[in-house]
XYZ file of N, CA and C in Angstrom:
168
model
N 105.167 63.355 136.233
C 105.465 64.487 134.520
C 107.223 64.641 135.015
N 107.633 64.813 133.800
C 109.253 64.796 133.912
C 109.443 66.286 133.288
N 110.691 66.918 133.747
C 111.550 68.057 133.798
C 110.749 69.118 132.329
N 111.301 68.508 131.317
C 110.791 68.761 130.216
C 109.365 69.340 130.038
N 108.351 68.021 130.129
C 106.634 68.429 130.278
C 106.877 69.843 131.099
N 107.492 69.687 132.161
C 106.831 71.019 132.958
C 106.997 71.748 132.414
N 108.638 72.273 131.923
C 109.251 73.624 131.406
C 108.028 73.836 129.976
N 107.164 72.281 129.242
C 106.009 73.091 128.291
C 105.238 73.334 128.592
N 104.725 72.954 129.909
C 103.009 74.008 130.504
C 103.775 75.309 131.249
N 105.158 75.102 131.447
C 104.859 76.371 131.995
C 104.998 77.137 131.603
N 105.943 76.902 130.691
C 106.193 78.284 128.996
C 105.026 78.283 127.936
N 104.442 76.974 127.440
C 103.715 77.441 126.727
C 102.138 77.373 127.448
N 101.873 76.174 127.740
C 100.392 75.471 127.680
C 99.632 76.967 128.578
N 100.402 77.441 130.316
C 99.347 77.998 130.741
C 99.682 79.365 130.567
N 100.094 80.444 129.960
C 100.133 81.345 129.558
C 99.493 81.849 127.750
N 98.954 80.791 126.975
C 98.492 80.287 125.588
C 96.375 80.537 126.785
N 96.683 79.112 127.105
C 95.088 79.659 128.528
C 95.265 80.463 128.677
N 95.467 81.240 129.521
C 95.603 82.525 130.034
C 95.125 83.889 129.190
N 96.015 83.727 128.030
C 95.393 85.060 127.332
C 94.226 83.871 126.399
N 93.614 83.389 126.317
C 92.185 82.987 126.003
C 91.573 83.257 126.499
N 91.676 82.854 127.949
C 90.891 83.052 128.626
C 90.251 84.666 128.987
N 91.402 85.612 129.100
C 92.087 86.832 129.389
C 90.712 87.449 127.673
N 91.390 86.860 126.139
C 90.315 87.487 124.762
C 89.081 87.409 124.937
N 88.134 86.025 125.659
C 87.159 85.688 125.889
C 85.927 86.410 127.032
N 86.651 86.702 128.138
C 86.136 87.273 129.328
C 86.391 88.925 128.886
N 86.700 89.811 127.460
C 86.686 90.543 126.666
C 85.113 90.394 125.787
N 84.530 89.821 125.762
C 83.631 89.435 124.933
C 82.370 88.770 125.863
N 81.793 90.055 126.350
C 80.706 90.216 126.709
C 79.484 89.287 127.015
N 79.049 89.433 125.344
C 77.519 88.448 124.887
C 78.167 86.991 124.683
N 78.945 86.494 124.718
C 79.632 84.935 124.503
C 80.451 84.354 125.103
N 81.079 85.602 126.342
C 82.361 85.109 127.305
C 82.235 83.487 127.806
N 81.275 83.837 128.712
C 80.934 82.695 129.136
C 80.907 81.122 128.670
N 80.563 81.301 127.481
C 80.305 79.709 126.620
C 81.496 79.537 125.771
N 82.516 80.526 125.552
C 83.850 80.549 125.562
C 85.202 79.318 126.423
N 84.593 80.210 127.604
C 85.161 79.672 128.921
C 84.889 78.202 128.968
N 83.529 77.761 128.638
C 83.272 76.293 129.177
C 83.757 75.778 127.511
N 83.904 76.175 126.540
C 84.391 75.119 125.830
C 86.144 75.086 126.245
N 86.524 75.913 126.690
C 87.827 75.930 126.296
C 88.028 75.078 127.873
N 87.465 74.924 128.453
C 87.753 74.397 129.393
C 87.474 72.795 129.783
N 86.417 72.527 128.140
C 85.920 71.397 127.773
C 87.148 70.487 127.299
N 88.211 71.658 126.125
C 89.152 71.222 125.635
C 90.127 70.986 126.700
N 90.317 71.762 127.858
C 91.810 71.498 128.645
C 91.427 70.094 128.817
N 90.751 69.996 129.476
C 90.355 68.630 130.379
C 90.389 67.667 129.320
N 89.892 67.487 128.472
C 89.547 66.700 126.993
C 91.425 66.686 127.182
N 92.312 67.543 126.438
C 93.453 67.137 126.202
C 94.667 66.704 127.791
N 93.861 66.600 129.146
C 94.563 66.510 129.330
C 94.179 65.133 129.371
N 92.964 64.578 129.895
C 92.755 62.973 129.600
C 93.338 62.227 128.586
N 93.143 62.977 127.417
C 94.125 62.154 125.976
C 95.900 62.203 125.937
N 95.998 63.392 127.016
C 97.217 62.962 126.729
C 97.662 61.839 127.964
N 96.960 61.558 129.589
C 96.687 60.668 129.867
C 96.799 59.281 129.842
N 95.889 59.561 128.964
C 95.337 57.989 127.737
C 96.703 57.919 126.965
N 97.106 58.401 126.138
C 98.283 58.228 125.555
C 99.361 57.308 126.378
N 100.150 58.212 127.210
C 100.725 57.992 128.035
C 101.064 56.662 129.513
N 100.086 56.172 129.311
C 99.654 55.294 130.884
C 99.778 55.712 131.868
N 99.643 57.562 131.820
C 99.945 57.690 133.521
C 101.152 58.096 133.492
N 102.346 57.891 132.922
C 103.508 58.236 133.044
C 103.947 59.454 132.342
Protein backbone atom coordinates (compact mmCIF):
# COMPACT_ATOMS: atom_id res chain seq x y z
CA UNK A 1 0.00 0.00 0.00
CA UNK A 2 1.12 3.48 -0.66
CA UNK A 3 0.90 6.45 1.71
CA UNK A 4 -2.37 7.98 0.36
CA UNK A 5 -4.24 4.71 0.78
CA UNK A 6 -2.89 4.30 4.33
CA UNK A 7 -4.05 7.82 5.14
CA UNK A 8 -7.48 7.01 3.69
CA UNK A 9 -7.73 3.88 5.85
CA UNK A 10 -6.57 5.71 8.97
CA UNK A 11 -8.79 8.76 8.53
CA UNK A 12 -11.98 7.35 7.03
CA UNK A 13 -12.32 3.57 7.13
CA UNK A 14 -11.15 2.70 10.64
CA UNK A 15 -13.23 5.40 12.39
CA UNK A 16 -16.29 4.44 10.32
CA UNK A 17 -15.95 0.76 11.17
CA UNK A 18 -15.36 1.59 14.86
CA UNK A 19 -18.46 3.81 14.89
CA UNK A 20 -20.57 1.12 13.21
CA UNK A 21 -19.38 -1.49 15.71
CA UNK A 22 -20.28 0.85 18.57
CA UNK A 23 -23.75 1.54 17.13
CA UNK A 24 -24.41 -2.16 16.56
CA UNK A 25 -23.30 -3.04 20.08
CA UNK A 26 -25.95 -0.63 21.42
CA UNK A 27 -28.71 -2.78 19.89
CA UNK A 28 -29.04 -5.68 22.32
CA UNK A 29 -31.36 -7.76 20.13
CA UNK A 30 -29.58 -7.83 16.78
CA UNK A 31 -26.10 -6.54 17.58
CA UNK A 32 -24.37 -9.84 16.82
CA UNK A 33 -26.05 -10.18 13.42
CA UNK A 34 -24.99 -6.65 12.50
CA UNK A 35 -21.40 -7.31 13.53
CA UNK A 36 -21.31 -10.47 11.42
CA UNK A 37 -22.70 -8.61 8.40
CA UNK A 38 -20.19 -5.78 8.94
CA UNK A 39 -17.28 -8.25 9.14
CA UNK A 40 -18.39 -9.98 5.93
CA UNK A 41 -18.67 -6.63 4.15
CA UNK A 42 -15.22 -5.48 5.30
CA UNK A 43 -13.58 -8.76 4.23
CA UNK A 44 -15.44 -8.65 0.90
CA UNK A 45 -14.33 -5.08 0.23
CA UNK A 46 -10.71 -5.86 1.05
CA UNK A 47 -10.79 -8.92 -1.22
CA UNK A 48 -12.36 -6.87 -4.03
CA UNK A 49 -9.73 -4.12 -3.69
CA UNK A 50 -6.96 -6.74 -3.75
CA UNK A 51 -8.46 -8.41 -6.80
CA UNK A 52 -8.89 -5.11 -8.72
CA UNK A 53 -5.41 -3.80 -7.93
CA UNK A 54 -3.61 -7.10 -8.41
CA UNK A 55 -2.14 -6.93 -4.92
CA UNK A 56 -0.18 -3.74 -5.54
